[in-house]
Coordinates of C-alpha atoms and ligand atoms in Angstrom, one line a residue:
Chain L
M219 CA 196.9 -105.7 151.0
S220 CA 195.2 -102.4 151.8
F221 CA 191.7 -101.7 150.7
L222 CA 192.6 -98.0 150.5
I223 CA 194.5 -98.5 147.2
P224 CA 192.3 -96.3 145.0
D225 CA 191.5 -99.0 142.4
I226 CA 190.3 -101.4 145.0
F227 CA 188.5 -98.7 147.0
V228 CA 186.5 -97.7 143.9
Q229 CA 185.4 -101.3 143.4
M230 CA 184.5 -101.6 147.1
I231 CA 182.2 -98.6 146.7
L232 CA 180.7 -100.2 143.6
Y233 CA 180.0 -103.3 145.6
A234 CA 178.5 -101.3 148.4
V235 CA 176.1 -99.5 146.0
L236 CA 175.3 -102.7 144.1
T237 CA 174.6 -104.6 147.4
F238 CA 172.3 -101.7 148.6
F239 CA 170.3 -101.8 145.3
L240 CA 170.1 -105.6 145.4
C241 CA 168.8 -105.5 148.9
I242 CA 166.0 -103.2 147.8
S243 CA 165.2 -105.3 144.8
L244 CA 165.3 -108.5 146.9
F245 CA 162.6 -107.1 149.1
V246 CA 160.5 -106.0 146.2
S247 CA 161.1 -109.2 144.3
S248 CA 159.7 -111.3 147.2
R249 CA 156.5 -109.2 147.0
V250 CA 156.4 -109.6 143.2
I251 CA 156.9 -113.4 143.3
F252 CA 154.0 -113.9 145.8
H253 CA 151.6 -111.1 145.0
W254 CA 152.0 -110.0 141.3
D255 CA 148.7 -110.1 139.4
F256 CA 148.7 -107.7 136.4
S257 CA 144.9 -108.0 135.8
N258 CA 144.2 -106.8 139.4
T259 CA 143.3 -103.2 139.8
S260 CA 143.8 -102.9 143.6
E261 CA 145.8 -100.3 145.3
K262 CA 148.4 -103.0 146.3
Q263 CA 149.0 -104.0 142.7
Y264 CA 149.4 -100.4 141.5
L265 CA 151.9 -99.7 144.3
L266 CA 153.8 -102.9 143.3
E267 CA 153.9 -101.8 139.7
K268 CA 155.4 -98.5 140.7
Q269 CA 157.9 -100.2 142.9
T270 CA 159.0 -102.6 140.1
Y271 CA 159.4 -99.7 137.8
L272 CA 161.7 -98.0 140.3
V273 CA 163.7 -101.2 141.0
S274 CA 164.0 -101.9 137.3
V275 CA 165.6 -98.6 136.8
L276 CA 168.0 -99.0 139.8
M277 CA 169.0 -102.5 138.7
K278 CA 169.4 -101.4 135.1
Y279 CA 172.1 -98.9 136.1
A280 CA 173.7 -101.2 138.7
F281 CA 174.1 -104.0 136.2
A282 CA 175.1 -101.7 133.4
I283 CA 177.9 -100.3 135.5
N284 CA 178.9 -103.8 136.4
I285 CA 180.0 -104.5 132.9
P286 CA 182.6 -101.7 132.6
A287 CA 183.5 -102.4 136.2
F288 CA 184.9 -105.8 135.0
L289 CA 187.4 -103.9 132.9
I290 CA 188.4 -101.8 136.0
F291 CA 188.9 -105.1 137.9
I292 CA 191.2 -106.5 135.2
Y293 CA 193.0 -103.3 134.8
S294 CA 193.6 -102.8 138.6
N295 CA 194.8 -106.4 138.9
D296 CA 197.2 -105.8 136.2
K297 CA 198.5 -102.7 137.9
L298 CA 198.8 -104.4 141.2
S299 CA 201.0 -107.1 139.7
A300 CA 203.9 -104.5 139.9
Y301 CA 203.8 -104.8 143.7
L302 CA 203.9 -108.5 143.9
T303 CA 207.1 -110.4 143.6
G304 CA 207.0 -112.8 140.7
A305 CA 203.8 -111.5 139.1
M306 CA 204.1 -110.3 135.5
C307 CA 200.4 -109.5 135.0
A308 CA 196.9 -109.9 136.5
A309 CA 197.3 -113.7 136.4
G310 CA 199.9 -113.6 139.2
V311 CA 197.7 -111.4 141.3
L312 CA 194.6 -113.6 140.9
N313 CA 196.7 -116.6 141.7
A314 CA 198.2 -115.0 144.8
T315 CA 195.3 -116.4 147.0
V316 CA 193.1 -119.5 146.8
Y317 CA 190.1 -117.2 146.3
G318 CA 191.4 -115.4 143.1
K319 CA 190.4 -118.2 140.8
Y320 CA 186.9 -118.4 142.1
L321 CA 186.6 -114.6 142.1
I322 CA 187.3 -114.3 138.4
I323 CA 184.9 -117.2 137.7
F324 CA 182.1 -115.6 139.7
K325 CA 182.9 -112.2 138.1
I326 CA 182.4 -113.8 134.6
I327 CA 179.2 -115.6 135.6
N328 CA 177.8 -112.4 137.0
L329 CA 178.8 -110.5 134.0
Y330 CA 176.7 -112.8 131.8
L331 CA 173.8 -112.9 134.3
S332 CA 173.8 -109.1 134.3
A333 CA 173.6 -109.2 130.5
V334 CA 170.7 -111.7 130.5
W335 CA 168.8 -109.7 133.1
L336 CA 169.3 -106.4 131.2
T337 CA 168.0 -108.1 128.1
V338 CA 164.9 -109.4 129.7
N339 CA 164.4 -106.0 131.3
H340 CA 164.8 -104.3 128.0
F341 CA 162.0 -106.4 126.4
D342 CA 159.8 -106.1 129.4
T343 CA 159.9 -102.3 129.5
R344 CA 159.2 -102.1 125.7
L345 CA 155.7 -103.6 126.2
E346 CA 153.0 -101.9 128.0
T347 CA 151.7 -105.1 129.7
M348 CA 154.9 -105.8 131.5
P349 CA 154.8 -109.4 130.5
Y350 CA 158.2 -110.5 131.8
T351 CA 158.2 -108.7 135.1
T352 CA 157.7 -111.9 137.2
V353 CA 160.5 -113.7 135.3
K354 CA 162.8 -110.6 135.8
F355 CA 162.1 -110.5 139.5
R356 CA 162.5 -114.3 139.9
M357 CA 166.0 -113.9 138.7
I358 CA 166.8 -111.3 141.4
P359 CA 167.3 -113.7 144.4
M360 CA 169.7 -115.8 142.3
L361 CA 171.6 -112.6 141.3
F362 CA 171.6 -111.5 144.9
A363 CA 173.3 -114.8 145.9
T364 CA 175.9 -114.8 143.1
F365 CA 176.8 -111.1 143.7
C366 CA 177.1 -111.7 147.4
M367 CA 179.4 -114.6 146.7
E368 CA 181.4 -112.4 144.3
G369 CA 181.7 -109.5 146.9
T370 CA 182.7 -111.9 149.6
L371 CA 185.4 -113.5 147.4
F372 CA 186.6 -110.0 146.4
I373 CA 187.1 -109.0 150.1
M374 CA 188.7 -112.3 151.0
H375 CA 191.0 -112.2 148.0
F376 CA 192.4 -108.8 148.5
A377 CA 192.5 -109.1 152.3
S378 CA 194.6 -112.2 152.1
I379 CA 197.1 -111.1 149.5
D380 CA 200.5 -110.7 151.2
P381 CA 202.8 -108.5 149.2
A382 CA 205.8 -110.1 150.9
V383 CA 205.1 -113.6 149.6
P384 CA 206.3 -114.3 146.0
V385 CA 203.7 -115.6 143.6
S386 CA 203.8 -117.5 140.4
C387 CA 203.8 -115.7 137.1
C388 CA 201.5 -116.6 134.2
N389 CA 204.1 -118.8 132.5
V390 CA 203.7 -121.2 135.4
I391 CA 200.0 -120.8 135.9
F392 CA 199.1 -121.5 132.3
A393 CA 201.7 -124.2 131.7
E394 CA 200.2 -127.1 129.9
D395 CA 200.8 -130.0 132.2
T396 CA 199.2 -128.8 135.4
S397 CA 195.9 -130.7 135.1
V398 CA 194.0 -133.1 132.9
L399 CA 191.4 -130.5 132.0
R400 CA 194.0 -128.0 131.1
M401 CA 195.9 -130.5 129.0
F402 CA 192.7 -131.3 127.1
F403 CA 191.9 -127.6 126.5
S404 CA 195.5 -126.8 125.4
E405 CA 195.7 -129.6 123.0
H406 CA 192.3 -129.2 121.4
A407 CA 191.7 -125.5 121.8
V408 CA 191.7 -124.8 118.1
S409 CA 189.5 -127.6 117.0
L410 CA 187.1 -126.9 119.9
F411 CA 186.9 -123.3 118.9
A412 CA 186.3 -124.3 115.2
A413 CA 183.6 -126.7 116.3
A414 CA 182.0 -124.0 118.5
F415 CA 182.1 -121.5 115.6
I416 CA 180.5 -124.0 113.2
L417 CA 177.8 -124.8 115.6
T418 CA 177.1 -121.1 116.3
S419 CA 177.0 -120.3 112.6
A420 CA 174.8 -123.3 111.8
A421 CA 172.3 -122.2 114.5
F422 CA 172.4 -118.7 113.2
L423 CA 171.8 -119.7 109.6
L424 CA 169.2 -122.3 110.4
K425 CA 167.4 -119.6 112.6
R426 CA 167.4 -121.7 115.8
P427 CA 167.6 -119.0 118.5
V428 CA 167.7 -121.3 121.5
L429 CA 170.4 -123.5 120.1
Y430 CA 172.2 -120.3 119.1
G431 CA 172.1 -119.2 122.8
A432 CA 173.5 -122.6 123.9
A433 CA 176.2 -122.6 121.2
N434 CA 177.3 -119.2 122.5
I435 CA 178.1 -120.7 125.9
L436 CA 180.4 -123.2 124.2
Y437 CA 181.8 -120.4 122.0
A438 CA 182.6 -118.3 125.0
A439 CA 184.5 -121.1 126.7
A440 CA 186.3 -122.3 123.5
G441 CA 187.0 -118.6 122.7
I442 CA 188.9 -118.2 125.9
A443 CA 190.8 -121.5 125.5
V444 CA 191.8 -120.6 121.9
L445 CA 192.9 -117.2 123.0
I446 CA 195.2 -118.6 125.8
Y447 CA 196.6 -121.7 124.0
G448 CA 196.3 -120.9 120.3
V449 CA 196.4 -117.1 119.8
S450 CA 198.3 -115.5 122.7
P451 CA 201.7 -117.0 121.8
Y452 CA 201.4 -115.2 118.4
I453 CA 200.7 -111.9 120.1
Y454 CA 203.7 -112.3 122.3
E455 CA 205.6 -113.9 119.5
L456 CA 206.9 -116.5 122.0
P457 CA 205.7 -120.1 121.8
T458 CA 206.0 -120.7 125.5
H459 CA 204.2 -117.6 126.7
K460 CA 200.5 -118.4 127.1
C461 CA 198.5 -115.9 129.1
P462 CA 195.1 -114.2 128.7
F463 CA 196.2 -111.2 130.8
C464 CA 199.5 -110.0 129.5
I465 CA 197.8 -109.1 126.2
L466 CA 195.9 -106.4 128.2
Q467 CA 199.2 -104.5 128.8
S468 CA 200.4 -101.5 126.9
G469 CA 203.4 -103.5 125.5
Y470 CA 201.0 -105.4 123.4
G471 CA 198.9 -102.3 122.4
Y472 CA 196.1 -103.3 124.8
A473 CA 195.1 -105.8 122.2
G474 CA 193.3 -108.0 124.8
Y475 CA 190.6 -105.5 125.4
W476 CA 189.4 -105.8 121.8
F477 CA 189.4 -109.6 122.1
Y478 CA 187.4 -109.5 125.3
I479 CA 185.0 -106.8 124.2
A480 CA 184.2 -108.7 121.0
L481 CA 183.9 -112.1 122.7
F482 CA 181.8 -110.7 125.5
G483 CA 179.6 -108.6 123.2
G484 CA 179.0 -111.5 120.9
T485 CA 178.4 -114.3 123.4
A486 CA 176.5 -112.3 126.1
S487 CA 174.0 -111.0 123.5
G488 CA 173.8 -114.5 122.0
I489 CA 173.1 -116.1 125.3
S490 CA 170.7 -113.4 126.3
A491 CA 168.9 -113.7 123.0
G492 CA 168.5 -117.5 123.6
V493 CA 167.1 -116.9 127.1
Q494 CA 164.8 -114.2 125.8
T495 CA 163.5 -116.6 123.2
C496 CA 162.8 -119.2 125.9
I497 CA 160.9 -116.7 127.9
S498 CA 158.9 -114.9 125.2
G499 CA 158.8 -117.5 122.4
K500 CA 159.9 -114.8 120.0
A501 CA 163.5 -114.4 118.8
P502 CA 165.1 -111.0 119.1
K503 CA 166.4 -111.0 115.5
R504 CA 168.5 -107.8 115.6
M505 CA 170.2 -108.8 118.8
I506 CA 171.1 -112.2 117.3
T507 CA 172.5 -110.5 114.2
V508 CA 174.6 -108.1 116.3
S509 CA 175.8 -111.1 118.3
M510 CA 176.9 -113.0 115.2
V511 CA 178.7 -110.0 113.9
C512 CA 180.7 -109.7 117.1
N513 CA 181.4 -113.5 117.1
C514 CA 182.7 -113.2 113.5
A515 CA 184.8 -110.2 114.6
Y516 CA 186.3 -112.3 117.4
L517 CA 187.1 -115.1 114.9
L518 CA 188.8 -112.6 112.6
L519 CA 190.8 -111.1 115.5
C520 CA 191.9 -114.6 116.5
A521 CA 193.0 -115.4 113.0
W522 CA 194.7 -112.1 112.4
Y523 CA 197.7 -112.6 114.7
P524 CA 198.7 -116.1 113.6
A525 CA 198.1 -115.2 110.0
S526 CA 200.2 -112.1 110.0
Y527 CA 203.0 -113.9 111.9
Y528 CA 203.0 -116.6 109.3
L529 CA 203.1 -114.1 106.4
T530 CA 206.0 -112.2 107.9
N531 CA 208.0 -115.2 109.2
G532 CA 206.9 -118.0 106.9
T533 CA 206.5 -120.4 109.8
W534 CA 204.0 -121.3 112.5
L535 CA 204.9 -121.2 116.2
Chain V
M187 CA 135.2 -95.2 125.0
I188 CA 135.8 -93.6 128.4
K189 CA 135.1 -96.1 131.2
F190 CA 135.9 -95.8 134.8
T191 CA 135.4 -98.8 137.1
S192 CA 135.6 -98.3 140.9
V193 CA 138.3 -95.7 140.5
T194 CA 139.8 -94.2 143.7
K195 CA 142.3 -91.4 143.7
K196 CA 144.0 -90.5 146.9
Y197 CA 146.3 -87.6 147.6
K198 CA 148.2 -87.3 150.8
D199 CA 145.3 -86.1 152.9
V200 CA 142.4 -85.8 150.5
T201 CA 140.5 -88.4 148.5
P202 CA 138.7 -86.5 145.8
L203 CA 137.5 -89.7 144.1
E204 CA 136.3 -92.8 145.8
N205 CA 134.9 -95.9 144.0
F206 CA 133.9 -93.7 141.1
S207 CA 132.4 -95.4 138.0
M208 CA 131.2 -93.9 134.7
D209 CA 130.8 -95.1 131.2
I210 CA 130.7 -92.8 128.2
A211 CA 130.2 -94.5 124.8
A212 CA 132.1 -93.5 121.6
G213 CA 130.8 -90.4 120.0
E214 CA 128.8 -89.4 123.1
T215 CA 129.1 -86.0 124.8
A216 CA 129.0 -86.0 128.5
I217 CA 129.1 -83.2 131.1
L218 CA 130.8 -83.6 134.5
S219 CA 129.1 -81.3 137.0
G220 CA 129.7 -80.9 140.7
R221 CA 130.8 -78.6 143.3
S222 CA 134.2 -77.0 143.3
G223 CA 136.7 -79.5 144.7
S224 CA 134.6 -82.5 144.0
G225 CA 137.2 -84.0 141.7
K226 CA 136.2 -82.9 138.1
T227 CA 139.7 -81.9 137.1
T228 CA 141.0 -85.1 138.7
I229 CA 138.7 -87.2 136.6
L230 CA 139.9 -85.4 133.4
A231 CA 143.5 -85.8 134.4
L232 CA 142.9 -89.6 135.0
A233 CA 141.1 -89.9 131.6
A234 CA 144.0 -88.2 129.9
A235 CA 146.5 -90.5 131.7
L236 CA 148.2 -87.4 133.2
T237 CA 148.0 -89.1 136.5
R238 CA 147.4 -92.6 137.7
P239 CA 144.6 -93.8 140.0
T240 CA 145.3 -95.3 143.4
S241 CA 143.1 -98.2 142.5
G242 CA 140.4 -99.2 139.9
N243 CA 140.4 -99.6 136.2
I244 CA 140.3 -96.9 133.5
E245 CA 139.7 -97.7 129.8
V246 CA 139.9 -94.9 127.2
N247 CA 139.7 -95.5 123.5
S248 CA 140.0 -99.3 124.2
K249 CA 143.2 -98.9 126.1
Q250 CA 143.7 -99.7 129.8
T251 CA 145.3 -96.4 130.8
A252 CA 145.5 -96.9 134.6
K253 CA 148.5 -99.1 134.2
L254 CA 150.3 -97.5 131.3
P255 CA 154.0 -96.8 132.0
E256 CA 155.0 -93.2 131.4
E257 CA 156.5 -93.7 127.9
F258 CA 153.3 -95.3 126.7
A259 CA 151.1 -92.8 128.5
S260 CA 152.7 -89.9 126.6
L261 CA 152.2 -91.7 123.3
F262 CA 148.6 -92.4 124.3
R263 CA 148.0 -88.7 125.0
R264 CA 149.5 -87.7 121.7
E265 CA 147.4 -90.1 119.7
S266 CA 144.2 -90.4 121.5
V267 CA 143.2 -87.3 123.5
G268 CA 142.9 -83.6 123.0
I269 CA 142.9 -81.5 126.2
I270 CA 141.5 -78.0 126.7
F271 CA 142.9 -76.9 130.0
Q272 CA 141.1 -74.6 132.4
N273 CA 143.7 -71.8 132.0
Y274 CA 144.6 -72.8 128.4
N275 CA 148.3 -73.5 129.2
L276 CA 149.5 -71.8 126.1
M277 CA 153.1 -70.8 125.4
P278 CA 152.7 -67.0 125.7
N279 CA 155.8 -66.2 123.8
L280 CA 155.1 -68.3 120.8
T281 CA 152.9 -67.4 117.9
T282 CA 149.4 -68.7 117.4
L283 CA 150.6 -71.1 114.7
D284 CA 153.4 -72.4 116.8
N285 CA 151.1 -73.0 119.7
V286 CA 148.7 -74.9 117.5
T287 CA 151.3 -77.1 115.9
L288 CA 153.1 -77.8 119.2
P289 CA 151.6 -81.3 119.8
L290 CA 152.8 -82.4 116.3
L291 CA 156.4 -81.5 117.2
P292 CA 157.5 -85.0 118.3
T293 CA 155.7 -86.7 115.3
K294 CA 157.1 -87.5 111.9
I295 CA 154.4 -85.5 110.1
P296 CA 156.1 -83.2 107.5
F297 CA 156.2 -79.5 108.4
R298 CA 154.1 -78.4 105.4
Q299 CA 151.4 -80.8 106.3
Q300 CA 151.4 -79.6 109.9
R301 CA 150.9 -76.0 108.7
E302 CA 148.1 -77.0 106.4
R303 CA 146.3 -78.8 109.2
A304 CA 146.8 -75.9 111.6
F305 CA 145.5 -73.4 109.1
A306 CA 142.4 -75.5 108.3
L307 CA 141.6 -75.6 112.1
M308 CA 142.4 -71.9 112.7
E309 CA 140.2 -71.0 109.7
K310 CA 137.3 -73.0 111.2
L311 CA 137.8 -71.4 114.6
G312 CA 138.2 -67.9 113.1
I313 CA 141.7 -67.2 114.3
A314 CA 143.6 -67.7 111.0
D315 CA 144.3 -64.0 110.7
K316 CA 146.1 -64.1 114.1
A317 CA 148.5 -66.9 112.9
K318 CA 151.6 -64.8 113.2
T319 CA 150.6 -63.0 116.4
I320 CA 152.3 -63.8 119.7
A321 CA 149.7 -65.8 121.7
G322 CA 150.2 -63.8 125.0
R323 CA 149.0 -60.6 123.3
L324 CA 145.6 -62.0 122.3
S325 CA 142.3 -61.7 124.1
G326 CA 141.0 -64.4 126.4
G327 CA 138.5 -65.7 123.9
E328 CA 141.1 -65.9 121.1
Q329 CA 143.5 -67.6 123.4
Q330 CA 140.9 -70.1 124.2
R331 CA 140.3 -70.9 120.5
I332 CA 144.1 -71.4 120.2
A333 CA 143.8 -73.9 123.0
I334 CA 140.9 -75.7 121.2
A335 CA 142.8 -75.8 117.9
R336 CA 145.8 -77.2 119.7
A337 CA 143.6 -79.9 121.3
L338 CA 142.2 -80.9 117.9
I339 CA 145.4 -80.8 115.8
N340 CA 146.3 -84.4 116.4
N341 CA 142.8 -85.4 115.3
P342 CA 142.0 -87.1 118.7
P343 CA 139.0 -89.4 119.1
V344 CA 138.5 -88.1 122.7
V345 CA 138.4 -84.4 123.6
L346 CA 138.5 -83.3 127.2
A347 CA 137.6 -79.8 128.3
D348 CA 138.0 -78.3 131.8
E349 CA 135.7 -75.4 132.7
P350 CA 135.9 -74.0 129.1
T351 CA 133.4 -71.1 129.7
S352 CA 134.8 -69.8 133.0
N353 CA 136.5 -66.8 131.4
L354 CA 134.0 -66.1 128.6
D355 CA 131.0 -63.7 128.3
A356 CA 127.6 -64.8 127.1
K357 CA 128.4 -64.2 123.4
L358 CA 131.6 -66.2 123.5
T359 CA 129.9 -68.9 125.5
E360 CA 127.4 -69.2 122.7
N361 CA 130.2 -69.4 120.2
L362 CA 132.0 -72.1 122.1
L363 CA 128.9 -74.2 122.3
E364 CA 128.7 -74.0 118.5
I365 CA 132.3 -75.2 118.3
F366 CA 131.5 -78.0 120.7
A367 CA 128.5 -79.0 118.6
G368 CA 130.9 -79.2 115.6
I369 CA 133.4 -81.4 117.5
K370 CA 130.4 -83.6 118.5
A371 CA 129.2 -83.8 114.9
E372 CA 132.7 -85.0 113.8
G373 CA 131.9 -88.1 115.9
R374 CA 134.4 -87.4 118.7
T375 CA 133.8 -88.3 122.3
L376 CA 133.6 -85.2 124.3
L377 CA 133.8 -84.8 128.1
I378 CA 133.3 -81.3 129.5
A379 CA 133.8 -80.5 133.2
T380 CA 131.8 -77.4 134.1
H381 CA 129.6 -75.8 136.7
D382 CA 128.2 -73.3 134.2
K383 CA 124.4 -73.7 134.0
V384 CA 124.3 -72.4 130.4
V385 CA 126.5 -75.3 129.2
T386 CA 124.6 -77.8 131.3
E387 CA 121.2 -76.7 130.1
S388 CA 122.2 -76.1 126.4
G389 CA 121.2 -79.6 125.4
I390 CA 124.6 -80.4 124.0
A391 CA 125.1 -83.3 126.5
D392 CA 123.9 -86.8 126.0
K393 CA 124.6 -87.4 129.6
I394 CA 125.3 -85.5 132.7
I395 CA 127.5 -87.1 135.3
R396 CA 127.5 -85.6 138.8
T397 CA 130.5 -85.8 141.0
E398 CA 129.6 -85.6 144.7
L399 CA 131.9 -84.9 147.6
Ligands
LIG664 N1 148.1 -82.9 142.9 C1 147.4 -82.7 144.0 N2 147.9 -82.9 145.2 C2 147.1 -82.8 146.3 N3 145.8 -82.6 146.3 C3 145.2 -82.4 145.1 C4 146.0 -82.5 143.9 N4 145.1 -82.3 142.8 C5 143.9 -82.1 143.4 N5 143.9 -82.1 144.7 C6 142.8 -82.0 145.6 O1 141.8 -82.9 145.2 C7 140.5 -82.3 145.3 C8 139.7 -82.3 144.0 O2 140.4 -81.4 143.1 P1 139.9 -81.1 141.6 O3 140.8 -80.1 141.0 O4 139.7 -82.4 140.9 O5 138.5 -80.4 141.9 P2 137.5 -79.8 140.8 O6 136.2 -80.5 140.9 O7 138.1 -79.7 139.5 O8 137.3 -78.3 141.4 P3 137.1 -76.9 140.6 O9 135.6 -77.0 140.2 O10 137.3 -75.9 141.6 O11 138.0 -76.9 139.5 C9 140.7 -80.9 145.9 O12 140.5 -80.9 147.3 C10 142.2 -80.6 145.6 O13 142.8 -79.8 146.6
LIG665 MG1 138.8 -78.1 138.3

């Protein structure tokens, strides 16, 4: 498939910019890791402080752009599904090559890592002693690796899509009997999600920020599972249609975007707050509250579709 | 209160300051004297965190200013230092009152209180009757007193003055020295860069620091 399709081309440019910024920060991060000493007043340290300031600003924008870029990615996959035989939505496009599955996994991982980095950066620049600069720059080599992986997968994926070959549609991909893990998730999605929500709320109410961060990882995973296996059939009003991508289409009022924004907003800020607490020993209270509000919003969104279906039809699917 | 430790400031091809150290205690008045181009203005700019040193440590009002990121530096300037620039740097199209209250613009101090403070200062400096006049139309001496009022409006513990007498005649210089004596009596730390012998020999300084090239 051609890289000149505007949607893919835009993303290639974003990757090029991100890679360029990451190369600069990788270079600076190596110097920070080995030479940073805030109490030093030498010319070298001052120069390094100026460079970290520059790099922080560059990376702040690069990572901040990465978050809406994820929506562009989903949206463009959705659009491309029209060109592939058999694909009904983005799921078919992602499943068209062996790389698609790993691409979306790396995309999600990087999305969360970007959020964590942006949080640490935010708290670092709020204090005049730059206390978390070393931590922030220690994260850069890891981010460099995961973003390179994502970029490579992106290129391999779109290079190896063959529009002539028919692909599976989401009905097949998310069918319940394809693997043990999937069967487990599909059967227990609702109880897993309930457990994750209870754990998250308990950590929130008991003011345990690190536990809260960890619970949010579970909540993110269970949230996706419940959306696919528990909630999406009610959005489609079809018991056999289980797909996390079709809900992003206009036919369903773009409902999926609200789900993903609430889930990502809640869990990313929750996880970032947990990491920030580990680093600084102080919990960012406002961030945790915002996170919990988003998580509750996600729960309500998830409950809304089945509940309204039950109220109008008097039966569950 | 103002402490420089082995401060070096390099520009592209000149190094006006190399390994420069000084220590001015709180409430002290010090004079910076030295030839033109020996780095007096540079020292004041460093003390006000208007620029950063290439190396070395600077402590002003118990704050390490050499490392302050820009957002913190502007906050520091607003709270801790008053600067009287060599050429006053007034807004020529604003009135005297507006010029004087300018540093309070980003603060949350209520407007009425800002005016009260400004009038008290202008009264003290003898420019209260010019409050509504456009600053650009005033005489050099009057403009300078606006600059002084503006430097003092945020009640700074540290006051920096750059060549304050360069545009003044003998009588106005006399006046200015009285104003400085007043600033000193209020317990503020005062650092004056000058090569005017009248100021150096007036006995106002507790300490004279020579900058050599
Ligand atoms: N921003 C700048 N860029 C490059 N060079 C500069 C800059 N600021 C000052 N200099 C140079 O640094 C040297 C010291 O300048 P500075 O203004 O501190 O001297 P000064 O002692 O205040 O002189 P004067 O008594 O004439 O006011 C000069 O050679 C000047 O040209
Ligand atoms: Mg000068």
